[in-house]
mmCIF file of C-alpha atoms and ligand atoms in Angstrom:
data_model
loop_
_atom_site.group_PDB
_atom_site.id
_atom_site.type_symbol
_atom_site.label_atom_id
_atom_site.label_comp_id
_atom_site.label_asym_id
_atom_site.label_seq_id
_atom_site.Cartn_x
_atom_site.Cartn_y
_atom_site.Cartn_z
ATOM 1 C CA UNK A 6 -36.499 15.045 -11.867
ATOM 2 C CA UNK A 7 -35.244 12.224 -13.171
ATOM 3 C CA UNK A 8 -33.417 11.616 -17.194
ATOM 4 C CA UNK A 9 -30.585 12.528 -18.773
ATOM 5 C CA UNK A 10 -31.171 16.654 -18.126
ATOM 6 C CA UNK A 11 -30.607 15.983 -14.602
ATOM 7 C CA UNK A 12 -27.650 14.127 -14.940
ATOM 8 C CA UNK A 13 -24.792 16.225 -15.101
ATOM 9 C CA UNK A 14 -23.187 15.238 -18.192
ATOM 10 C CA UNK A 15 -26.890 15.246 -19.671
ATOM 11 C CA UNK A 16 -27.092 18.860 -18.247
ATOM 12 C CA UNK A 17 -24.195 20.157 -19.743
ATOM 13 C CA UNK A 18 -24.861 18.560 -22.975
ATOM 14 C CA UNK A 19 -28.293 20.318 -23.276
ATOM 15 C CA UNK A 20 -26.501 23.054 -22.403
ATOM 16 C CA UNK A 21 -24.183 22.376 -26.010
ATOM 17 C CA UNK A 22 -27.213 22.035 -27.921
ATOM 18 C CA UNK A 23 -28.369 25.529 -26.743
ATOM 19 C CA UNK A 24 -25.343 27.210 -27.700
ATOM 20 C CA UNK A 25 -24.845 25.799 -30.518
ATOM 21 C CA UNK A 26 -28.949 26.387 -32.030
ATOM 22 C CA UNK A 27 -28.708 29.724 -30.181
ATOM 23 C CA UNK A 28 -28.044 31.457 -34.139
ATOM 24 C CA UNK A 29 -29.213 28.824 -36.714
ATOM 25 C CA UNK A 30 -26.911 28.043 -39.946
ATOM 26 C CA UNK A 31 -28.255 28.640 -43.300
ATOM 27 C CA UNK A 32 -27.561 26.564 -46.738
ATOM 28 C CA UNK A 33 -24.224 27.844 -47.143
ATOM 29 C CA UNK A 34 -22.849 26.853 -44.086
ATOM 30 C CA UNK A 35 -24.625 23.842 -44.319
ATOM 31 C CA UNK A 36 -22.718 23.232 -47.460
ATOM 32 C CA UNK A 37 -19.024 24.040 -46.075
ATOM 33 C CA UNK A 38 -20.050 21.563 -43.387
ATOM 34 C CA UNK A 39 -20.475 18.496 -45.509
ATOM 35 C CA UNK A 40 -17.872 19.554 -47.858
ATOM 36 C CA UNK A 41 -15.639 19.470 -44.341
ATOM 37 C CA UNK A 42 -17.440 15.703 -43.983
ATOM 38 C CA UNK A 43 -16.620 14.725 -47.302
ATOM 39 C CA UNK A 44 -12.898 15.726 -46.595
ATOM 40 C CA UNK A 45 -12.402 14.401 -43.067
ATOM 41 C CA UNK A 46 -11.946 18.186 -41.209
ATOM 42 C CA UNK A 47 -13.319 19.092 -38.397
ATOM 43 C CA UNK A 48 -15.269 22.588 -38.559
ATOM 44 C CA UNK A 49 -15.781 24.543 -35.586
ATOM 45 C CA UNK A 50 -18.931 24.188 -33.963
ATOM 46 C CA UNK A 51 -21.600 26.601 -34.583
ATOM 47 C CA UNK A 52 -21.414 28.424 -31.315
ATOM 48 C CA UNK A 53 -17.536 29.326 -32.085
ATOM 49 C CA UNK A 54 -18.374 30.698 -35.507
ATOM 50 C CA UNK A 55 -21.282 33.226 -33.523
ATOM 51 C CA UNK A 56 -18.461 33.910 -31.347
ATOM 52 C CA UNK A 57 -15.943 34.618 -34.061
ATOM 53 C CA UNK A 58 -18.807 36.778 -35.877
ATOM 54 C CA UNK A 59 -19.101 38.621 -33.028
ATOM 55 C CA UNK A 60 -15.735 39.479 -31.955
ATOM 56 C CA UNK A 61 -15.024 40.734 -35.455
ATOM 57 C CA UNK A 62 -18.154 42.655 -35.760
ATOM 58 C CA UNK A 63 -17.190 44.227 -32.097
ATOM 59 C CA UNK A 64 -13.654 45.740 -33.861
ATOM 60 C CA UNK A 65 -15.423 46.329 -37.352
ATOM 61 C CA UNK A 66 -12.119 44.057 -37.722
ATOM 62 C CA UNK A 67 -10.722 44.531 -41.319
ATOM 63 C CA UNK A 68 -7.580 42.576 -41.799
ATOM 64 C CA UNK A 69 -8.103 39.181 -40.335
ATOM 65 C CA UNK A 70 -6.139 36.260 -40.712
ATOM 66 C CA UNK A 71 -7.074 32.683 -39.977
ATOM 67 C CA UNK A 72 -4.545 29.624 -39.606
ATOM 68 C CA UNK A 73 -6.678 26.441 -40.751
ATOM 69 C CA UNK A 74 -8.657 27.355 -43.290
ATOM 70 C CA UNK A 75 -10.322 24.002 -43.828
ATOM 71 C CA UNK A 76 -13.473 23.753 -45.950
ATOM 72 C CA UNK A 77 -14.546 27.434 -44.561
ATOM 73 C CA UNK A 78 -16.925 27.480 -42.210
ATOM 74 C CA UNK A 79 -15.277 29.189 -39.700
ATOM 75 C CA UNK A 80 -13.950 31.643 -42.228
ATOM 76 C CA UNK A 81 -17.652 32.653 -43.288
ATOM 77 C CA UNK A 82 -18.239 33.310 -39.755
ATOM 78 C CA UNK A 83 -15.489 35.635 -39.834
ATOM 79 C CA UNK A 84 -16.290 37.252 -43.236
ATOM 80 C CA UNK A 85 -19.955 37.535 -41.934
ATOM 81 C CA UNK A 86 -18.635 39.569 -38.941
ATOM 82 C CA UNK A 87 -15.686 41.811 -40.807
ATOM 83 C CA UNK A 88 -16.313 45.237 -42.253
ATOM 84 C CA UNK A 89 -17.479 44.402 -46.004
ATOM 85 C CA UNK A 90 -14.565 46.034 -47.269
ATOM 86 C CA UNK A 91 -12.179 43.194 -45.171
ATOM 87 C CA UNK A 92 -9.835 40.832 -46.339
ATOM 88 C CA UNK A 93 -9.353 37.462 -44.835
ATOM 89 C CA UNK A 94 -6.322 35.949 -45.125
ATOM 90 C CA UNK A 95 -6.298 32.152 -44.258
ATOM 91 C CA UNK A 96 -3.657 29.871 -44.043
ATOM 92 C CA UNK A 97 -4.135 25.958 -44.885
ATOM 93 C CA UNK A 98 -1.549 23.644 -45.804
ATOM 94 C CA UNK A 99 -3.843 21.160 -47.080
ATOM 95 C CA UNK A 100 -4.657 22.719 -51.157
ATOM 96 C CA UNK A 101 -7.770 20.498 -51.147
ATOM 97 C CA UNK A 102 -9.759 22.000 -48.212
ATOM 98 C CA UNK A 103 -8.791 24.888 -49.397
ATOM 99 C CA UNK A 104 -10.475 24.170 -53.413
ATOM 100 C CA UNK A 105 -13.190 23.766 -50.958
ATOM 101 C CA UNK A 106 -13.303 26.657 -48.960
ATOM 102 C CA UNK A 107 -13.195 28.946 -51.984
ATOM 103 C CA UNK A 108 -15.917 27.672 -53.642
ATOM 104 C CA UNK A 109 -17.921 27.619 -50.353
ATOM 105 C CA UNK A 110 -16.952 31.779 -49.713
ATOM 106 C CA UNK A 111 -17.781 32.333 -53.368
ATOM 107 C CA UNK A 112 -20.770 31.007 -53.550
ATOM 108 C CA UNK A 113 -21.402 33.365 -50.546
ATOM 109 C CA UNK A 114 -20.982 36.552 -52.266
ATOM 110 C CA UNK A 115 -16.983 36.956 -51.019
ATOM 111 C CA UNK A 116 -15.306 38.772 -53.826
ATOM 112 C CA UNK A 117 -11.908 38.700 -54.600
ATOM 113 C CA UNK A 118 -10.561 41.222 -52.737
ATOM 114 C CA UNK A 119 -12.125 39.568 -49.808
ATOM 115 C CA UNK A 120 -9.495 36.761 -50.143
ATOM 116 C CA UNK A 121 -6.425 35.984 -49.588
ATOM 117 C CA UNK A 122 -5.968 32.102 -49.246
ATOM 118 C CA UNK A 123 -2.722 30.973 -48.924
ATOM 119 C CA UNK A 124 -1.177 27.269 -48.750
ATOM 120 C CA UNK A 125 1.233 26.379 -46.629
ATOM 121 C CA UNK A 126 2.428 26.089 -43.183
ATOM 122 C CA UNK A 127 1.366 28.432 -40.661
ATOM 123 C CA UNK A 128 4.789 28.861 -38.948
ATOM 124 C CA UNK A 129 6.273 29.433 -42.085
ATOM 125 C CA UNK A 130 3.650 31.762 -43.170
ATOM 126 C CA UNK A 131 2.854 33.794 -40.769
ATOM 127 C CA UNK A 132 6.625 35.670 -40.152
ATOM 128 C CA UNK A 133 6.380 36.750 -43.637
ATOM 129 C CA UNK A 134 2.810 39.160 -42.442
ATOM 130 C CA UNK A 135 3.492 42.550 -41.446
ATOM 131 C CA UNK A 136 3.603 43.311 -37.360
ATOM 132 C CA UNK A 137 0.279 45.021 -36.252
ATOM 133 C CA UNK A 138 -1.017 45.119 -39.240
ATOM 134 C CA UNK A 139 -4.068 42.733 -38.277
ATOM 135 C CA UNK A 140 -7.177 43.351 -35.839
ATOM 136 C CA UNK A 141 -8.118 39.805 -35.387
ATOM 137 C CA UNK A 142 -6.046 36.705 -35.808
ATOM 138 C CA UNK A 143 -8.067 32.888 -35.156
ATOM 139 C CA UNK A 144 -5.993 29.783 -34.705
ATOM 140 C CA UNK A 145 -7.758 26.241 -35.769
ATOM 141 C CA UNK A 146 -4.910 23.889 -36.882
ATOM 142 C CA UNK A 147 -2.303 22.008 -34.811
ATOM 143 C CA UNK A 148 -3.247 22.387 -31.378
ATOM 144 C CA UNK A 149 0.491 21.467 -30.821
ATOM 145 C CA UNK A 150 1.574 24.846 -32.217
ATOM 146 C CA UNK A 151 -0.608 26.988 -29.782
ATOM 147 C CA UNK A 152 1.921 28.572 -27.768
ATOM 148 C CA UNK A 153 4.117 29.363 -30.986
ATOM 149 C CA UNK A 154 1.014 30.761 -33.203
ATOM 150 C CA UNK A 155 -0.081 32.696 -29.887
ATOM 151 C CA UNK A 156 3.461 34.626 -29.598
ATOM 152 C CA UNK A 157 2.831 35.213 -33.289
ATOM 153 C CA UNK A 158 -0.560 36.413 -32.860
ATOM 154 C CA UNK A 159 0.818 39.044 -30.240
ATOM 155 C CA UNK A 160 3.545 40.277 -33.117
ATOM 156 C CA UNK A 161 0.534 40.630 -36.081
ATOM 157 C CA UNK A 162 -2.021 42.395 -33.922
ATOM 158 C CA UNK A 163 -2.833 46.283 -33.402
ATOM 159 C CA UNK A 164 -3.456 47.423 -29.676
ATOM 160 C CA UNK A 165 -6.717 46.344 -29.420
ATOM 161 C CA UNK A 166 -6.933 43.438 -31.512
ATOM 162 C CA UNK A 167 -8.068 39.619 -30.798
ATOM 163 C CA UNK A 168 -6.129 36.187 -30.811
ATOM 164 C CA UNK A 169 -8.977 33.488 -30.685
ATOM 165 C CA UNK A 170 -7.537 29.891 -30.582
ATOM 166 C CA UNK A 171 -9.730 27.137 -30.863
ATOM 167 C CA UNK A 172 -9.695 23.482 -28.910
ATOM 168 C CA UNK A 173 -8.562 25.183 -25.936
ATOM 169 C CA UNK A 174 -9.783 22.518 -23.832
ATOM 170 C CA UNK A 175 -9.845 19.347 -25.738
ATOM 171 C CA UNK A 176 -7.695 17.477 -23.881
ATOM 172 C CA UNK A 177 -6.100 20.167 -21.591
ATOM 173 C CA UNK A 178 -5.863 17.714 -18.735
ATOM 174 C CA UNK A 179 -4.098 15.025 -20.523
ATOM 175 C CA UNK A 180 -0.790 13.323 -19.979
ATOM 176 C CA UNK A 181 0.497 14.025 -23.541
ATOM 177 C CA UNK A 182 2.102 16.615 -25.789
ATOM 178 C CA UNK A 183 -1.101 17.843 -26.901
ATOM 179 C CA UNK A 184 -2.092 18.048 -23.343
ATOM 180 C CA UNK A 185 1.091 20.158 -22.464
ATOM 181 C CA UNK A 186 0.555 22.915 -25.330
ATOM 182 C CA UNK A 187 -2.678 23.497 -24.328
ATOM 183 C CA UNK A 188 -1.512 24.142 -20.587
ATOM 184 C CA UNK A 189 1.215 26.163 -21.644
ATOM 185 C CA UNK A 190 -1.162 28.296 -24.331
ATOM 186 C CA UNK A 191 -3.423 29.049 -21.191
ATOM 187 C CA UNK A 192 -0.799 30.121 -19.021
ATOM 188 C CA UNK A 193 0.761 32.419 -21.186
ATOM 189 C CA UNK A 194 -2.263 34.178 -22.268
ATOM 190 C CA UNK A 195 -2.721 34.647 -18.286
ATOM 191 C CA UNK A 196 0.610 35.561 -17.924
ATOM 192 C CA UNK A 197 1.382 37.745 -20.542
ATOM 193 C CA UNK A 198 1.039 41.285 -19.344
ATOM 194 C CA UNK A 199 0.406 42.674 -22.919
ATOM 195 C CA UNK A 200 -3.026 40.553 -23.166
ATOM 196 C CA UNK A 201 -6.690 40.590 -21.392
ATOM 197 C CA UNK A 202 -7.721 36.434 -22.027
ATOM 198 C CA UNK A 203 -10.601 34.743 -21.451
ATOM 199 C CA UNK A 204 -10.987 31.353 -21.891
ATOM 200 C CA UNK A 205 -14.592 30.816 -23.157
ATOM 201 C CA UNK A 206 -16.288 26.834 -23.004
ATOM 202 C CA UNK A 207 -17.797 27.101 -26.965
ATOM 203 C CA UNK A 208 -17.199 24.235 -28.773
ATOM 204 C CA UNK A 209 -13.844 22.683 -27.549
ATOM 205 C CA UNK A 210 -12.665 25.874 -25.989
ATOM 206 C CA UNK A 211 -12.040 29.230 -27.220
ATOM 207 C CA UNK A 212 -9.538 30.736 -25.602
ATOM 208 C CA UNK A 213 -9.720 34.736 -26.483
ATOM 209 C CA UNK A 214 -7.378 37.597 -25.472
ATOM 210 C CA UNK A 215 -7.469 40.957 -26.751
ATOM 211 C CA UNK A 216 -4.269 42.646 -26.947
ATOM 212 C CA UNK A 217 -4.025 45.821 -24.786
ATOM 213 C CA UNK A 218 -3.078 49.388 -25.543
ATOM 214 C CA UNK A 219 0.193 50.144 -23.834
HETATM 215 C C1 SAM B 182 -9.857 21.713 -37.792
HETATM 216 S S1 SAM B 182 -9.500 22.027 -39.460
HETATM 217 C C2 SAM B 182 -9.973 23.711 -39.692
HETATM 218 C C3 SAM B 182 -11.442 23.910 -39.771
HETATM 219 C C4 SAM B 182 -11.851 25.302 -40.175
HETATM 220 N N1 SAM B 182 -11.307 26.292 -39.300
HETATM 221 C C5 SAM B 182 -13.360 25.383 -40.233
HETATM 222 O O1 SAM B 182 -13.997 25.764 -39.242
HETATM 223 O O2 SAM B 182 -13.912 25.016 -41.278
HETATM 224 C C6 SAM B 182 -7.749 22.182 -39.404
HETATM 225 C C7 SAM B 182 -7.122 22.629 -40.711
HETATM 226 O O3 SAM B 182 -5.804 23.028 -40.415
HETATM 227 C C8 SAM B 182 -4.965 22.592 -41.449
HETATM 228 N N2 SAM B 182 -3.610 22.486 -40.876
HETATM 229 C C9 SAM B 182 -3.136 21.536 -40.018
HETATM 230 N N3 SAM B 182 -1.871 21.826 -39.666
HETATM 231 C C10 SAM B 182 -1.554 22.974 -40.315
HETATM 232 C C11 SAM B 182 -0.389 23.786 -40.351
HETATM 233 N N4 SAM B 182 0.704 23.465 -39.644
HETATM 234 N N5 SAM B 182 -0.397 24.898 -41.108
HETATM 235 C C12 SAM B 182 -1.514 25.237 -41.824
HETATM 236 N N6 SAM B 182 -2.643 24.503 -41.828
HETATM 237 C C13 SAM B 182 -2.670 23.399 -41.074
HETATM 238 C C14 SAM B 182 -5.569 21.284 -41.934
HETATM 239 O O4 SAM B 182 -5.181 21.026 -43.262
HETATM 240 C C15 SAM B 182 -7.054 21.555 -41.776
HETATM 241 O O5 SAM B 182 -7.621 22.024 -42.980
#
């Protein structure tokens, strides 16, 4: 066979596009997504967000919190997965994505006491949230701050509750800073005793870990 499916690169590509059309997106999603063009954010690809659905709908997670809210669509995923008495609480630091994500979760049906959005910096936020008080924590800003938002994740979480970062991959290899979180994030979610990881290839990487029972 010859074309780009038998290439590899081709191959794996095809691959991409199954995952990602594998559960279609609907209006509202489609919405969050160009509000996320509009802004200049990057959303997480639509295989991630049927990952994050499912991981919260496998806990009937309840108190979730997200660091990067940007225009939502991630967050819907989650909302879409959590029992519907939930609250999400996502961090952004940027108050315009967030304007956007609102409107994008309300015009979704998400109530009030479905929200709590707050602006600011995740490392400053996040010490001020009660320890394992949360069943599923998700990580999409700065992959920089990996390793530090994953030793917070392990302080937030219940036994049996899920860190998910995302971008686990992009750029793992490389000779840079960015390059060197993302190593170090990997090997302490393999290393640390008090976590189960898996490193899943969605989107840019989604590296998982559910946090055992002692
Ligand atoms: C990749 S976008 C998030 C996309 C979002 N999860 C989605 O799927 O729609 C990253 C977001 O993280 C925010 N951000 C970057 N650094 C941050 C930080 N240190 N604390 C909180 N938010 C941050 C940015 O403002 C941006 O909205």
């Amino acid at each position: 066979m010859t074309g780009p499916d038998s290439h590899p690169i081709g191959g794996w590509l095809k691959l991409c596009e199954e995952v990602d059309g594998f559960v279609a997106e609907d209006d509202v999603l489609a919405d969050a997504r160009a509000r996320a063009a509009a802004v200049g954010c990057r959303p997480v690809a639509p295989g991630v967000g049927t990952a994050l659905r499912f991981l919260a709908s496998a806990i009937s997670a309840r108190a979730v919190v997200e660091i990067g809210t940007g225009t939502g669509v991630s967050g819907l995923w989650l909302l879409r997965g959590m029992s519907a008495d939930g609250t999400l609480t996502s961090i952004d630091v940027d108050p315009e994505n967030q304007r956007a994500a609102r409107a994008v979760f309300t015009a979704a049906g998400n109530g009030p006491s479905r929200l709590r959005l707050i602006n600011g910096m995740g490392l400053d936020v996040l010490p001020r949230l009660t320890d394992g008080g949360y069943d599923l924590v998700f990580v999409d800003a700065a992959p920089l701050d990996h390793p530090r938002y994953l030793d917070e994740s392990v302080r937030l979480l219940r036994a049996g509750g899920i860190v998910a970062l995302n971008g686990t991959l992009d750029g793992m290899a490389a000779d840079d800073h960015t390059g060197l979180a993302l190593r170090e994030v990997a090997k302490q979610a393999r290393e640390d005793e008090r976590l189960a990881p898996v490193l899943l290839p969605l989107g840019d990487g989604l590296l998982a870990a559910v946090k055992r029972a002692r």
